[in-house]
Coordinates of C-alpha atoms in Angstrom, one line a residue:
M1 CA 29.8 -45.6 -2.2
L2 CA 31.3 -42.1 -1.6
I3 CA 29.1 -38.8 -1.2
G4 CA 30.5 -35.3 -1.3
I5 CA 30.3 -33.2 1.9
G6 CA 31.7 -29.9 0.8
E7 CA 35.1 -30.9 -0.7
R8 CA 35.5 -34.0 1.0
M9 CA 34.3 -37.5 -0.1
L10 CA 33.1 -39.7 2.4
P11 CA 32.4 -43.6 2.4
V12 CA 28.8 -44.3 3.3
N13 CA 27.3 -47.7 3.3
S14 CA 23.3 -48.2 1.9
K15 CA 21.7 -47.7 5.1
S16 CA 23.7 -44.2 5.7
L17 CA 22.7 -43.1 2.3
A18 CA 19.1 -44.0 2.8
A19 CA 19.0 -42.3 6.1
V20 CA 20.4 -39.0 4.5
V21 CA 17.9 -39.4 1.5
F22 CA 15.1 -39.6 4.4
A23 CA 16.3 -36.7 6.3
V24 CA 16.3 -34.7 2.7
V25 CA 12.7 -35.6 2.0
I26 CA 11.6 -35.0 5.5
S27 CA 13.1 -31.4 5.4
V28 CA 11.4 -30.8 1.8
C29 CA 8.0 -31.8 3.2
A30 CA 8.3 -29.9 6.3
F31 CA 9.1 -26.8 4.1
A32 CA 6.1 -27.6 1.6
Q33 CA 4.1 -27.8 4.6
Q34 CA 5.1 -24.3 6.0
E35 CA 4.0 -22.8 2.7
K36 CA 0.7 -24.5 2.6
S37 CA -2.1 -22.3 2.1
V38 CA -4.7 -21.5 5.2
P39 CA -8.5 -21.5 4.7
I40 CA -9.5 -18.1 5.2
T41 CA -13.5 -17.1 5.5
I42 CA -14.5 -13.7 5.1
H43 CA -18.4 -12.5 6.4
V44 CA -19.3 -9.4 5.4
A45 CA -22.6 -7.9 6.9
D46 CA -24.2 -4.6 7.9
V47 CA -24.7 -3.5 11.7
T48 CA -27.6 -5.5 12.2
G49 CA -26.1 -8.4 10.5
T50 CA -27.8 -8.9 7.6
P51 CA -25.6 -10.4 5.0
I52 CA -23.9 -8.2 2.0
S53 CA -24.0 -10.2 -1.1
G54 CA -21.5 -8.7 -3.9
A55 CA -19.3 -7.2 -1.7
A56 CA -16.1 -6.2 -3.4
V57 CA -12.7 -7.6 -1.3
T58 CA -9.5 -6.8 -2.1
I59 CA -6.8 -8.6 -0.3
I60 CA -3.4 -7.1 -0.5
P61 CA 0.0 -8.9 0.3
S62 CA 2.8 -7.0 2.4
A63 CA 5.4 -9.5 0.8
S64 CA 5.7 -11.7 -2.3
C65 CA 2.2 -13.4 -2.0
S66 CA -0.5 -12.7 -4.6
Q67 CA -3.3 -10.5 -4.5
V68 CA -6.8 -11.3 -4.7
D69 CA -9.9 -9.7 -6.1
A70 CA -13.5 -11.5 -5.5
Q71 CA -16.6 -10.9 -4.3
T72 CA -19.0 -12.4 -1.4
D73 CA -21.4 -14.9 -2.3
G74 CA -25.3 -14.6 -1.4
T75 CA -24.6 -15.1 2.1
G76 CA -22.1 -12.4 2.1
T77 CA -19.0 -14.7 2.2
L78 CA -16.1 -15.1 0.7
A79 CA -13.7 -18.2 1.1
V80 CA -10.3 -18.3 0.0
A81 CA -6.8 -20.1 0.8
L82 CA -3.9 -17.9 1.2
K83 CA 0.0 -18.0 1.9
P84 CA 1.2 -17.3 5.3
C85 CA 1.8 -13.8 4.8
S86 CA 0.3 -10.0 6.0
Y87 CA -2.5 -8.9 4.2
Q88 CA -4.5 -5.8 4.3
V89 CA -8.2 -6.5 3.4
S90 CA -10.3 -4.0 2.2
V91 CA -14.1 -4.2 1.6
Y92 CA -16.6 -2.2 0.0
S93 CA -20.2 -1.9 -1.2
S94 CA -22.3 0.2 -2.8
G95 CA -24.6 2.3 -0.2
F96 CA -21.8 1.4 2.6
F97 CA -18.8 2.7 4.2
P98 CA -15.8 0.9 2.9
L99 CA -13.6 -0.8 5.4
A100 CA -10.0 -2.2 5.9
K101 CA -8.6 -4.8 8.4
S102 CA -5.0 -6.1 8.4
L103 CA -4.8 -10.2 8.8
N104 CA -1.9 -12.2 9.7
V105 CA -2.0 -15.6 8.3
Q106 CA 0.4 -18.2 9.8
N107 CA 0.7 -21.7 10.0
S108 CA -2.2 -22.2 12.0
A109 CA -5.8 -23.4 11.4
A110 CA -8.5 -21.7 9.5
Q111 CA -9.5 -18.3 10.3
I112 CA -12.5 -16.1 10.2
L113 CA -12.6 -12.3 9.4
Q114 CA -16.0 -10.6 10.0
F115 CA -16.6 -7.2 8.4
A116 CA -19.8 -5.0 9.6
L117 CA -20.3 -2.0 7.1
T118 CA -22.2 1.0 8.3
V119 CA -24.6 2.5 5.5
A120 CA -23.3 5.4 4.4
T121 CA -25.4 8.6 5.5
G122 CA -25.2 12.7 5.3
T123 CA -24.5 14.6 2.1
G124 CA -20.4 14.1 2.0
P125 CA -18.6 11.0 0.6
V126 CA -16.5 9.1 3.5
I127 CA -14.2 6.4 3.9
S128 CA -13.0 4.6 6.5
L129 CA -9.6 3.1 6.8
G130 CA -9.7 0.3 9.7
P131 CA -6.9 -1.2 11.3
N132 CA -3.7 -1.0 9.4
L133 CA -0.3 -3.0 8.8
N134 CA 1.3 -0.6 10.3
P135 CA 0.1 -0.8 14.3
E136 CA 1.7 2.8 15.2
H137 CA -1.2 5.0 13.9
P138 CA -4.8 4.5 14.9
A139 CA -7.6 4.1 12.2
L140 CA -8.6 6.8 9.7
T141 CA -11.9 8.1 8.8
V142 CA -11.5 10.9 5.7
M143 CA -14.2 12.5 3.5
L144 CA -13.3 10.8 0.4
P145 CA -15.5 9.3 -2.5
A146 CA -16.5 5.4 -1.8
E147 CA -14.7 4.7 -5.4
V148 CA -11.2 5.7 -4.1
V149 CA -10.2 2.2 -2.4
G150 CA -7.4 1.1 -3.5
A151 CA -6.6 4.7 -5.3
L152 CA -5.4 8.1 -4.5
Y153 CA -7.9 11.1 -4.2
I154 CA -6.8 14.7 -4.9
S155 CA -8.6 17.6 -3.6
A156 CA -7.6 21.1 -4.6
G157 CA -10.8 22.8 -3.6
P158 CA -14.7 21.3 -3.6
D159 CA -14.8 21.6 -7.3
H160 CA -11.3 20.4 -8.1
T161 CA -11.0 17.0 -7.3
K162 CA -10.0 13.6 -9.0
T163 CA -9.3 10.0 -8.5
I164 CA -6.0 8.3 -9.5
D165 CA -5.8 4.8 -9.9
L166 CA -3.2 2.4 -10.8
A167 CA -4.0 2.5 -14.7
T168 CA -4.1 5.8 -14.7
L169 CA -1.3 6.9 -13.0
K170 CA 0.8 4.8 -15.6
T171 CA -0.6 6.7 -18.8
M172 CA 1.0 9.9 -17.4
P173 CA 4.8 10.8 -18.3
Q174 CA 6.8 9.1 -15.7
R175 CA 9.9 10.1 -13.6
T176 CA 12.5 7.8 -12.3
V177 CA 14.3 9.3 -8.8
K178 CA 17.4 7.9 -6.8
F179 CA 16.8 8.1 -2.8
H180 CA 19.1 7.0 -0.2
N181 CA 17.0 5.5 2.8
V182 CA 19.0 6.3 5.7
H183 CA 17.1 3.6 8.1
T184 CA 17.8 0.8 5.7
K185 CA 21.2 2.6 4.3
A186 CA 20.0 1.2 1.2
E187 CA 19.9 3.4 -2.5
E188 CA 16.3 3.1 -3.6
T189 CA 15.0 3.6 -7.2
Y190 CA 11.3 4.9 -7.7
T191 CA 9.1 5.7 -10.6
G192 CA 6.0 7.5 -10.7
V193 CA 4.3 10.9 -11.6
P194 CA 5.4 14.4 -10.3
L195 CA 3.2 15.7 -7.9
I196 CA 3.1 18.9 -9.4
D197 CA 1.9 17.4 -12.6
L198 CA -1.1 15.6 -10.9
L199 CA -1.9 18.9 -9.5
A200 CA -1.5 21.3 -12.7
S201 CA -4.4 19.1 -14.1
L202 CA -6.6 20.4 -11.2
G203 CA -5.4 24.1 -12.0
V204 CA -2.9 24.3 -9.2
P205 CA -0.7 27.4 -10.0
H206 CA 3.0 26.3 -11.0
G207 CA 6.1 27.0 -12.9
K208 CA 5.5 30.9 -13.9
D209 CA 2.0 31.2 -12.4
L210 CA 3.3 29.9 -8.6
H211 CA 3.5 33.6 -7.6
G212 CA 2.0 36.0 -4.6
K213 CA -0.7 34.3 -2.8
P214 CA -0.3 30.7 -4.0
L215 CA 3.1 30.8 -2.1
S216 CA 0.9 30.2 1.0
D217 CA -0.4 27.2 -0.4
Y218 CA 0.9 23.8 1.0
I219 CA -0.1 20.0 0.7
V220 CA -1.2 17.7 3.4
A221 CA -0.5 13.8 2.3
T222 CA -2.2 11.2 4.3
G223 CA -1.5 7.6 4.6
S224 CA -4.2 4.9 5.1
D225 CA -2.9 4.7 8.6
G226 CA -3.8 8.3 9.1
Y227 CA -0.2 9.3 9.1
K228 CA 0.4 13.0 7.6
A229 CA 3.1 15.1 5.9
V230 CA 3.1 18.8 5.0
L231 CA 5.0 20.1 2.2
A232 CA 4.7 23.8 0.9
L233 CA 3.2 24.1 -2.5
A234 CA 6.7 25.6 -3.7
E235 CA 8.7 22.6 -2.8
L236 CA 6.8 20.8 -5.5
D237 CA 7.9 23.2 -8.1
P238 CA 11.1 22.6 -10.0
E239 CA 11.4 26.1 -10.6
F240 CA 11.1 26.7 -7.0
H241 CA 12.9 23.8 -5.2
P242 CA 15.6 21.3 -6.2
G243 CA 15.1 17.5 -6.1
D244 CA 11.8 15.7 -6.9
V245 CA 8.4 15.2 -5.2
I246 CA 6.8 12.1 -7.0
V247 CA 3.6 9.9 -6.3
A248 CA 5.5 6.5 -7.2
D249 CA 3.9 3.1 -7.7
A250 CA 7.3 1.1 -8.2
M251 CA 10.4 0.7 -6.7
D252 CA 13.6 -1.0 -7.9
G253 CA 11.3 -1.8 -11.0
K254 CA 8.6 -3.7 -9.2
P255 CA 5.2 -2.8 -7.9
L256 CA 5.2 -1.2 -4.3
D257 CA 4.2 -4.0 -1.9
A258 CA 1.1 -3.6 0.7
T259 CA 3.4 -2.1 3.1
N260 CA 4.4 0.8 1.0
G261 CA 1.8 1.3 -2.0
P262 CA -0.2 1.2 -4.0
F263 CA 1.2 4.3 -3.8
K264 CA 4.0 6.1 -2.1
L265 CA 5.0 10.0 -1.9
V266 CA 8.6 10.3 -2.4
V267 CA 10.5 13.3 -1.5
T268 CA 13.9 13.0 -2.6
E269 CA 15.6 16.1 -1.1
D270 CA 14.7 15.3 2.5
K271 CA 17.8 13.8 4.5
R272 CA 15.1 11.8 6.6
P273 CA 12.4 9.6 4.7
A274 CA 9.8 10.9 7.2
R275 CA 7.5 12.9 4.6
S276 CA 7.9 9.9 2.1
V277 CA 4.1 8.9 3.3
H278 CA 3.5 5.4 2.4
N279 CA 0.2 4.2 1.4
L280 CA -0.7 7.2 0.3
V281 CA -4.7 8.0 -0.5
L282 CA -5.3 11.5 0.0
I283 CA -3.3 14.7 -1.3
E284 CA -5.3 18.0 -0.1
V285 CA -4.4 21.7 -1.4
K286 CA -4.7 24.0 1.3
T287 CA -3.7 27.8 2.0
A288 CA -2.4 29.0 5.1
E289 CA -4.4 31.6 7.1

């Protein structure tokens, strides 16, 4: 019997062929074991240890793994099976500060992830963002409505705020932009909504109305890892500045992964992507004093 190796045909006997087939089977099985799901148990309680049933749990992967949206049971527990991947797990329950943690699922034994939620107090809405997939920045606590977990909160003053989720963003006029990432040396294509359009819906001056005092306004963009970037309001307006500043939810035709999304601020005219804030959660309009 002959078997092909590259462009050559080599003679093999039945024993050799059996050995080859066995090796291939073993390799396939080993690969399948590598991709085997790992049992993950998530416990959600308050700071006294009392279980919180019905807590909303969102598990967002950093790669091609599937997102999970579920709730804890009557004992405050959620049991899931996850593929090896890096995830960000966000937990929210009405009356408590939301909390997020990173989870790295490897080819190992079952893991347990504990959440202790703090009762929401005070007059201001708060969201607490815990350890993120980016270890370079500390946990972040900012004043936000609790319902914005997994969404973008925009503030142009106490009486001019809005929450944008993915479904809402997709109903708005979209713009596709090109961006050269000097770090990866890659040409990236992002799709989203111009930030100036989102701000205009809150009454922020733009176009012919952007003159005088509003020219001292600026925006602070904040990511879930605490990273911040600042742009002048005029930089967002095409009548003042070339290029585009968009809130993107897709790159190269695919939804942003957990490392970058669900939202990312993209500033096309910057030579470095330092102000293109990934995991964007907050946009604030401020005035220079």
